[in-house]
mmCIF file of C-alpha atoms in Angstrom:
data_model
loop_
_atom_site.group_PDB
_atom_site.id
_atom_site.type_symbol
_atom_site.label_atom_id
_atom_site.label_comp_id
_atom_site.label_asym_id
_atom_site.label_seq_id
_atom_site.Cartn_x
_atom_site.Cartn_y
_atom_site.Cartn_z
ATOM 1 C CA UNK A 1 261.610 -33.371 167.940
ATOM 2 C CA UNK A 2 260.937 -36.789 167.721
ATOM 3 C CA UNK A 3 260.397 -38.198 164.406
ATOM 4 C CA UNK A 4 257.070 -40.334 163.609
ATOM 5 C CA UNK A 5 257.257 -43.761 161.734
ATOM 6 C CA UNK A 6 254.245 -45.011 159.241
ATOM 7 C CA UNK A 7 253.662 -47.892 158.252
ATOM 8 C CA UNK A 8 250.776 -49.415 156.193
ATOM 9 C CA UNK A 9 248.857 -52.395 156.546
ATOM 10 C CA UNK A 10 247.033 -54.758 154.195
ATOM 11 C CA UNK A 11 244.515 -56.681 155.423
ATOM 12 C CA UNK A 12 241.978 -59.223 153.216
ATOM 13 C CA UNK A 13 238.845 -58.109 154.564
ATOM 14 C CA UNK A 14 236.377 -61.204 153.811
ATOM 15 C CA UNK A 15 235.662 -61.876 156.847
ATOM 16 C CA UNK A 16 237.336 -59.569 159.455
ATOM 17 C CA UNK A 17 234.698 -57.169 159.723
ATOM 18 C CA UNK A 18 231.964 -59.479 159.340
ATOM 19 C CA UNK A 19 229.835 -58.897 162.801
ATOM 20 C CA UNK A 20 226.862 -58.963 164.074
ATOM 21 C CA UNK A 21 225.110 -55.400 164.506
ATOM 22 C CA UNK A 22 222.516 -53.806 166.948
ATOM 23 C CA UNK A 23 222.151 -50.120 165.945
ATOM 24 C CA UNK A 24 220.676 -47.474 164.623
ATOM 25 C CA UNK A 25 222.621 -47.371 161.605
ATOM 26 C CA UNK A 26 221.257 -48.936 158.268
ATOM 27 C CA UNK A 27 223.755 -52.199 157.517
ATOM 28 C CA UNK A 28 222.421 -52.490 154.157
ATOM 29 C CA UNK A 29 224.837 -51.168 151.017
ATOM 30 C CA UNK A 30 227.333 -53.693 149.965
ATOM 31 C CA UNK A 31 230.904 -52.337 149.387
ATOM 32 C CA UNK A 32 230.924 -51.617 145.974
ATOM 33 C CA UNK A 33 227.632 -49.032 146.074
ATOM 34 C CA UNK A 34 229.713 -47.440 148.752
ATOM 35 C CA UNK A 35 232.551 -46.145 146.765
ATOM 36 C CA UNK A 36 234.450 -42.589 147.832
ATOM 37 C CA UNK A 37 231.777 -43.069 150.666
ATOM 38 C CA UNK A 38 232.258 -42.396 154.574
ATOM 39 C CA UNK A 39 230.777 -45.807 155.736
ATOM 40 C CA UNK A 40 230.743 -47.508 159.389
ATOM 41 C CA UNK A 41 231.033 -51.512 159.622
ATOM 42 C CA UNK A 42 229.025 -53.597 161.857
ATOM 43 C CA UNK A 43 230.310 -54.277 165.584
ATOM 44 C CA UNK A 44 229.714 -57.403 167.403
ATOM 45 C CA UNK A 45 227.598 -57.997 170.556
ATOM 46 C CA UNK A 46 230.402 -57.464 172.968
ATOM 47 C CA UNK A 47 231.579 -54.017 171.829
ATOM 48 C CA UNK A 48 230.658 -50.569 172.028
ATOM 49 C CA UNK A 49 231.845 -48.690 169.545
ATOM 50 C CA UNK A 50 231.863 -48.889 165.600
ATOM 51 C CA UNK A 51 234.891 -48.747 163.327
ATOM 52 C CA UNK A 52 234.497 -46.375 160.555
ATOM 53 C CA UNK A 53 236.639 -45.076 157.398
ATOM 54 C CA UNK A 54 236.485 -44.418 154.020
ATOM 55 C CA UNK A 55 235.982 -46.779 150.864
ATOM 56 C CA UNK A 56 237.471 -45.577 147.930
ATOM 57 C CA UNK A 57 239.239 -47.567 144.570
ATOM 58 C CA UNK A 58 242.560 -48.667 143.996
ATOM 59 C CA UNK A 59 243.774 -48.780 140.362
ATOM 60 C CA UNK A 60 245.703 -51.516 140.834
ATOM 61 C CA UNK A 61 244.567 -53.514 144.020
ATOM 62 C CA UNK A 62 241.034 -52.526 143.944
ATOM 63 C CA UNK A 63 238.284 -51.304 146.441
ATOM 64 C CA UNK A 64 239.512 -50.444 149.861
ATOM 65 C CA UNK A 65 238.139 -49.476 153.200
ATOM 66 C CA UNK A 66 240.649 -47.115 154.899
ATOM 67 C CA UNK A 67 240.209 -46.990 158.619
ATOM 68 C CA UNK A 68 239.895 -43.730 160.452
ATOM 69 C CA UNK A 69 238.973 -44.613 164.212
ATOM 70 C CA UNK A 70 235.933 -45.532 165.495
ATOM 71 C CA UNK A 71 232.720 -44.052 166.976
ATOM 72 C CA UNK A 72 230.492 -44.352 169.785
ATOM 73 C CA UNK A 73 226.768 -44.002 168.846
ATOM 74 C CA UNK A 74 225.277 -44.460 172.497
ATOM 75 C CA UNK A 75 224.539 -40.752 172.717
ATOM 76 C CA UNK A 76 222.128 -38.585 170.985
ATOM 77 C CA UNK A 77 224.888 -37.564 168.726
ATOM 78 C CA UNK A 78 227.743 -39.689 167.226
ATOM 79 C CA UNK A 79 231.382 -39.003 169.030
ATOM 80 C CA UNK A 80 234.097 -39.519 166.685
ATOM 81 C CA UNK A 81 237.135 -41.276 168.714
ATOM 82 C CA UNK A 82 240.777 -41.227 166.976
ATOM 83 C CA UNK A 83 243.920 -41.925 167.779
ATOM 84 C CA UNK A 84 246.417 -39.297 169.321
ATOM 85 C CA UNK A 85 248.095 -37.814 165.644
ATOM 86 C CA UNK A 86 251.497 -37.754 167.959
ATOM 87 C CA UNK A 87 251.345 -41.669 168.627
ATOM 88 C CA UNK A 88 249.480 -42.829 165.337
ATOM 89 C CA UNK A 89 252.030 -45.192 163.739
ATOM 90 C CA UNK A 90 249.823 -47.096 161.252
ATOM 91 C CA UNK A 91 246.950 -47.047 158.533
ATOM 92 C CA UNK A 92 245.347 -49.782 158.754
ATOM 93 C CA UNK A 93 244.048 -50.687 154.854
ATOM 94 C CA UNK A 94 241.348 -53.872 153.887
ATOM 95 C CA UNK A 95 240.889 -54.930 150.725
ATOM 96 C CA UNK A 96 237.487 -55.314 149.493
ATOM 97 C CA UNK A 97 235.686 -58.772 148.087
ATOM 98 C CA UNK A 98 232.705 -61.298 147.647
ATOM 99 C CA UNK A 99 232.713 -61.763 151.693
ATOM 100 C CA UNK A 100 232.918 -58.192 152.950
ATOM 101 C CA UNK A 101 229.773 -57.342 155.306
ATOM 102 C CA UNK A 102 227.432 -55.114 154.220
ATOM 103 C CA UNK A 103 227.954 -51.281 155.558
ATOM 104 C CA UNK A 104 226.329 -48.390 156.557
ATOM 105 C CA UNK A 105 226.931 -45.400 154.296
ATOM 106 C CA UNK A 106 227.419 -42.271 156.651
ATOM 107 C CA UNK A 107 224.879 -39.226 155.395
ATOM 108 C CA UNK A 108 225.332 -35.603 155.134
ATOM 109 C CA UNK A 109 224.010 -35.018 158.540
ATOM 110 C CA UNK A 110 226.660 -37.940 160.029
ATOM 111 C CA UNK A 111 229.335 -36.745 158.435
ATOM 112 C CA UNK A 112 228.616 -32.956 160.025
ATOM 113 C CA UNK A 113 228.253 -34.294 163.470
ATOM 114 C CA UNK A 114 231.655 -35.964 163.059
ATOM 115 C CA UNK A 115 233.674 -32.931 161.464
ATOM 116 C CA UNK A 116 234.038 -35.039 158.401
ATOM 117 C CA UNK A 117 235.150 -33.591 155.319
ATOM 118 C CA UNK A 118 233.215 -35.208 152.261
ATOM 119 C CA UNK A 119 236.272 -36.706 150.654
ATOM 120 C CA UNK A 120 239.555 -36.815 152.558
ATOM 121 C CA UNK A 121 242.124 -34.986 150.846
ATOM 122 C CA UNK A 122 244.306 -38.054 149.995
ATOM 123 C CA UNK A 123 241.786 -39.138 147.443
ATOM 124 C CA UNK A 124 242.908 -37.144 144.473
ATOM 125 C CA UNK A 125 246.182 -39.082 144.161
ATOM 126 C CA UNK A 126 244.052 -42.321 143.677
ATOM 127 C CA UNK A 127 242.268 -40.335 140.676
ATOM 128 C CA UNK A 128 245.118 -39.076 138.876
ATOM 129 C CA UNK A 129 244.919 -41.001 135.861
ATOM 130 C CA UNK A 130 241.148 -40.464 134.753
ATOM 131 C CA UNK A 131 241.007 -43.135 131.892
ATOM 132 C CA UNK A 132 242.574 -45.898 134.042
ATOM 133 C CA UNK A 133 240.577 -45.129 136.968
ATOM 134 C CA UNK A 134 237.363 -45.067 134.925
ATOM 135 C CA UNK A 135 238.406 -47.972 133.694
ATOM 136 C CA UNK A 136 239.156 -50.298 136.841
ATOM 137 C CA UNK A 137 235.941 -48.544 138.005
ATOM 138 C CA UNK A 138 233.729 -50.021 135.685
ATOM 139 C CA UNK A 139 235.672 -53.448 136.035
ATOM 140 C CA UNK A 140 234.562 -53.521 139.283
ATOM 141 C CA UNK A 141 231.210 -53.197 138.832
ATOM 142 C CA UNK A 142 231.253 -55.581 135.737
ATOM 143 C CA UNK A 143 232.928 -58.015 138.824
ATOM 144 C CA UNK A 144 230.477 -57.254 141.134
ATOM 145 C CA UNK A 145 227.367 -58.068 138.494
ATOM 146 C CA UNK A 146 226.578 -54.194 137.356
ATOM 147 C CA UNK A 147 227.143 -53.848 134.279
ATOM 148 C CA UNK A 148 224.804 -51.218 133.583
ATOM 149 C CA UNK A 149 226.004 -49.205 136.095
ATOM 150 C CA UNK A 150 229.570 -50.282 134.728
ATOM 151 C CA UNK A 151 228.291 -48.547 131.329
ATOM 152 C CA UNK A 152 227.276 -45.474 132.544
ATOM 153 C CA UNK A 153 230.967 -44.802 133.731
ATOM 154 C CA UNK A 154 232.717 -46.300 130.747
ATOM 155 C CA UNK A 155 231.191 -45.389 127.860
ATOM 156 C CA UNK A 156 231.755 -41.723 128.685
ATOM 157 C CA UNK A 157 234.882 -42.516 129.113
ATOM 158 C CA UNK A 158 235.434 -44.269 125.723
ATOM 159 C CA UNK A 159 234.654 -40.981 124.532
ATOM 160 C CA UNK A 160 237.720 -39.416 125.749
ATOM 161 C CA UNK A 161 239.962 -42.366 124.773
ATOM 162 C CA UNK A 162 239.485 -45.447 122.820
ATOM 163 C CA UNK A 163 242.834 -46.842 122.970
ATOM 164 C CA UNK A 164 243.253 -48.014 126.609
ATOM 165 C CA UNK A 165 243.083 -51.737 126.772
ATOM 166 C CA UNK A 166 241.455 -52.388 129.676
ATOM 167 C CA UNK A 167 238.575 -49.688 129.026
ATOM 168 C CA UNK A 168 237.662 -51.163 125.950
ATOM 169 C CA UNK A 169 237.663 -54.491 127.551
ATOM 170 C CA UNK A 170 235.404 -53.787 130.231
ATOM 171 C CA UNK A 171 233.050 -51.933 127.455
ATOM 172 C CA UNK A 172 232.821 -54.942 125.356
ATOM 173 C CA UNK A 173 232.189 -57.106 128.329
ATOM 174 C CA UNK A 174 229.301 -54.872 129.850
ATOM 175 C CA UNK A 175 227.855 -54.637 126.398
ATOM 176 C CA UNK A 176 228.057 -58.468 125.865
ATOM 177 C CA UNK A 177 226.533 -59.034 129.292
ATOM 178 C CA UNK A 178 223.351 -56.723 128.691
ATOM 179 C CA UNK A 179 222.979 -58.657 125.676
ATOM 180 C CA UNK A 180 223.722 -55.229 123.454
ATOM 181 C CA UNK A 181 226.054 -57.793 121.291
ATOM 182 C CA UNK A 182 226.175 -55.385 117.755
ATOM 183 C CA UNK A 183 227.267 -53.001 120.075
ATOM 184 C CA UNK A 184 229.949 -54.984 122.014
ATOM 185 C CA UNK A 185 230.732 -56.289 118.009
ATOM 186 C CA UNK A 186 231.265 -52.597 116.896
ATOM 187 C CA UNK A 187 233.708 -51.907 119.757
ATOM 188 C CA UNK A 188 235.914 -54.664 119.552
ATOM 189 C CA UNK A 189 236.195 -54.690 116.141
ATOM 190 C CA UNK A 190 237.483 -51.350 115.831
ATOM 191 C CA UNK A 191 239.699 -52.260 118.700
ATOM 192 C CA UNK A 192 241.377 -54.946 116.820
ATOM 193 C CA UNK A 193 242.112 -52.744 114.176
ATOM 194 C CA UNK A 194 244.331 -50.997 116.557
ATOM 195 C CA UNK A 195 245.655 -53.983 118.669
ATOM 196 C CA UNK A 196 245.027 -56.845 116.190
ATOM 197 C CA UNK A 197 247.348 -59.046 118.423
ATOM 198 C CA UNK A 198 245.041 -58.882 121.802
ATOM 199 C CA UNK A 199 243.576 -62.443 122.861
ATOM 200 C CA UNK A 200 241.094 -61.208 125.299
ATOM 201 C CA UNK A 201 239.223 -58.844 122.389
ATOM 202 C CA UNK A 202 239.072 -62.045 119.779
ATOM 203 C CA UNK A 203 237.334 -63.840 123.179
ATOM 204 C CA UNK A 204 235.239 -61.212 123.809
ATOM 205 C CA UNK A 205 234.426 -60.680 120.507
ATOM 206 C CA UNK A 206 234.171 -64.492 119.298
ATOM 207 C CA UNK A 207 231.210 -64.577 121.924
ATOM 208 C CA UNK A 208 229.176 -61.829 121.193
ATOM 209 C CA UNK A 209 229.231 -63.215 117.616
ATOM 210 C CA UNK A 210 227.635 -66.834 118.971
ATOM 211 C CA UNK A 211 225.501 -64.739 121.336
ATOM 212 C CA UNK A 212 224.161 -62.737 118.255
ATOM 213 C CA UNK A 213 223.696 -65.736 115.805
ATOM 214 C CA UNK A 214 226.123 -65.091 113.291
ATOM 215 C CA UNK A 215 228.614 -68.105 113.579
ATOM 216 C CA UNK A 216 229.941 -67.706 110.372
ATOM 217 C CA UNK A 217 231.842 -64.770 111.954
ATOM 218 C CA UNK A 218 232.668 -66.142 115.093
ATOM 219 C CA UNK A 219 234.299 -68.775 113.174
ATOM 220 C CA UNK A 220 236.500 -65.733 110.886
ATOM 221 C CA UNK A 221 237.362 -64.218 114.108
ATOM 222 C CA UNK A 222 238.622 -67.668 115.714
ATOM 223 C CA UNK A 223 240.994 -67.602 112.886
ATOM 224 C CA UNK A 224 242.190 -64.571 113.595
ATOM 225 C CA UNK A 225 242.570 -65.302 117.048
ATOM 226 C CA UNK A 226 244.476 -68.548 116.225
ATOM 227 C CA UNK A 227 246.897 -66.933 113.416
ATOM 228 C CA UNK A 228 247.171 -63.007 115.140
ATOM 229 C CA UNK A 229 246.711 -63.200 119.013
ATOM 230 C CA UNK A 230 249.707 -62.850 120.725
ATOM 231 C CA UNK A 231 248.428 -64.417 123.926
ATOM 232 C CA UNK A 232 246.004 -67.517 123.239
ATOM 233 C CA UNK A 233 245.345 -68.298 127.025
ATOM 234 C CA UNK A 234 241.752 -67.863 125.889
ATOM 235 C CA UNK A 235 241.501 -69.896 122.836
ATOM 236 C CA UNK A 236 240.315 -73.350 123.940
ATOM 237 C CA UNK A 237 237.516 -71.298 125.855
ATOM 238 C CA UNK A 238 236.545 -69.262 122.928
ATOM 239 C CA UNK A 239 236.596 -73.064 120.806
ATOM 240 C CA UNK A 240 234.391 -74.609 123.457
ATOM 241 C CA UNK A 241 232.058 -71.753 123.111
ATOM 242 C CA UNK A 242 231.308 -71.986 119.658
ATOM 243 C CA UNK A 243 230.909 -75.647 119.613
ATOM 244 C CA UNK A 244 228.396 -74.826 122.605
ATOM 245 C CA UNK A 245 226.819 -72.776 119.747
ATOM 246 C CA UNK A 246 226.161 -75.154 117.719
ATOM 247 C CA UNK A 247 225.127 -78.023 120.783
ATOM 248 C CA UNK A 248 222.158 -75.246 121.310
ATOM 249 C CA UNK A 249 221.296 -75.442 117.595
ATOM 250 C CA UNK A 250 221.458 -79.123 117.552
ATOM 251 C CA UNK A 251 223.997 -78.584 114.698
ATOM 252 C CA UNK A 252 225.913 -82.188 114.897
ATOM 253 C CA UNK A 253 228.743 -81.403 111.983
ATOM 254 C CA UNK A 254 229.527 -77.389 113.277
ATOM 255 C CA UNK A 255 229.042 -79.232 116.828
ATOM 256 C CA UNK A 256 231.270 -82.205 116.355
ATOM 257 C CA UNK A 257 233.554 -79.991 114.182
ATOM 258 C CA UNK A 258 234.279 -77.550 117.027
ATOM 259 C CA UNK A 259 234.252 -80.430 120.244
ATOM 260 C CA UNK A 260 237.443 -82.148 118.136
ATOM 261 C CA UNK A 261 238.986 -78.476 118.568
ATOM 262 C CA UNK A 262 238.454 -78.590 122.162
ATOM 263 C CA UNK A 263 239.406 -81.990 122.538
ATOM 264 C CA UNK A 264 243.385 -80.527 121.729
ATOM 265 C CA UNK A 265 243.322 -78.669 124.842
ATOM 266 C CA UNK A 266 244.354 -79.971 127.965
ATOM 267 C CA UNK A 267 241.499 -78.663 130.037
ATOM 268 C CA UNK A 268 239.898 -81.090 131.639
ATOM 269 C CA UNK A 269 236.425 -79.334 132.486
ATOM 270 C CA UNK A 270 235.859 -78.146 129.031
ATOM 271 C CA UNK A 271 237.044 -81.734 127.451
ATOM 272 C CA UNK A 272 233.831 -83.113 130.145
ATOM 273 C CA UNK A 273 231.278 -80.829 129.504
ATOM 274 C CA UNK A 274 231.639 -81.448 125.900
ATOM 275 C CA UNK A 275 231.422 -85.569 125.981
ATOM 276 C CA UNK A 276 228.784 -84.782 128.517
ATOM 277 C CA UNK A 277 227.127 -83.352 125.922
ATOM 278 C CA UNK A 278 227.306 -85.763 122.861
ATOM 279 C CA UNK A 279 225.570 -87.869 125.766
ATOM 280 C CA UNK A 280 222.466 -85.471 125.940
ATOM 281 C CA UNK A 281 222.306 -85.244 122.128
ATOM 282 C CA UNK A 282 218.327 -84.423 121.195
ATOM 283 C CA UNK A 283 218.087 -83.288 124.815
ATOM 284 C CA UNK A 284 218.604 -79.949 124.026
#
């Protein structure tokens, strides 16, 4: 018998799939509502049939669209077309982002009339690690500007482990971004106890202190940050944001005290924004 070669591809799909459509089918879910979701993508003018798959998340390259065929929707019911199993070579993979079209999400009664099982049985590999799944789930949606639904997912998860780095991360940064800031505060600074050398939780955790009003503590924490983070990519961000702080409060000495911090980095945007404004002083 003759043996069968596979072979994966990777495609960026920002604008690939990005057609016009003239259907039946509802193009109006964006990729990230359609997760572990059969889905069809719009076709353009000139063809006939639609491609279809299954979106589902990557751990570590993020939400994908796995093509399955495609289907022709000129009948009364949907035909599912497929390539021959015997001379199917490829999977065809795209990565999901800001660009990728918005989909149709296949219901119950679509899925039927193409003998579609509700999750393909590959799936459970991409869910073995619960935590770290959870976790680059709710990442995504904190990405995509859902941090509420982001929440929902991680905070049960925080219940099960609050240890993994990037869980407690994404926590703090949903938190922070519903403007819950004591509880983004409580989170990270139990975190710290446990990984006092982490840059991005001294950030994180720097900002919900401005965003609350107690600078006195965002100050104690940039301290920290300076004298315990092992990685201090973030530190000239987390400087600029306090002297921001104190720019909103009209505070010139915490203001001017904080811009001469900035003013070590070598970031150019930051170094602007903050001469732009001493030149809008009383402004604000």
């Amino acid at each position: 018998m003759k043996k069968r070669s596979y072979s994966i591809f990777i495609v960026l799909l920002f604008g690939a799939l990005h057609l016009k459509a003239q259907t039946a089918f509802q193009f109006n879910t964006r990729f990230y509502d359609a997760i572990d979701k059969w889905v069809v993508f719009p076709k353009s003018d000139k063809d006939s049939l639609y491609s279809f798959g299954f979106i589902y998340l990557d751990v570590m390259a993020g939400p994908t669209f796995q093509y399955e065929g495609r289907i022709d929707a000129r009948g009364k019911e949907l035909q599912k077309i497929v390539e021959d199993l015997n001379t199917k070579t490829s999977i065809f993979k795209y990565r999901l982002g800001p660009n990728t079209n918005v989909i149709h999400v296949l219901s119950d009664s679509e899925t039927k009339q193409l003998d579609l099982k509700p999750e393909p049985d590959w799936l459970a590999i991409y869910k073995a690690d619960k935590i770290s799944y959870q976790a680059a789930l709710g990442s995504m949606y904190n990405a995509n500007g859902k941090p509420d639904t982001a929440l929902d997912i991680l905070t049960k998860a925080y219940n099960e482990d609050k240890k993994n780095e990037k869980l407690l991360f994404e926590l703090a940064y949903s938190y922070n971004a519903l403007k819950r800031y004591n509880d983004a505060i409580n989170v990270l600074s139990d975190a710290l106890k446990v990984q006092p050398n982490n840059g991005l939780f001294y950030k994180e955790l720097v900002y919900a202190y401005t965003k609350a009003d107690k600078l006195d503590k965002a100050e104690k924490v940039y301290k920290d940050f300076k004298d315990k983070a092992g990685d201090k990519a973030y530190i000239y961000e987390t400087a600029y944001n306090l002297a921001y702080s104190y720019y909103v409060k009209a505070d010139k000495e915490g203001f001017e005290k904080w811009a001469t911090e900035v003013g070590k980095s070598n970031q150019a945007q930051f170094v602007k924004n903050i001469e732009a404004m001493r030149q809008n002083w009383g402004k604000q």
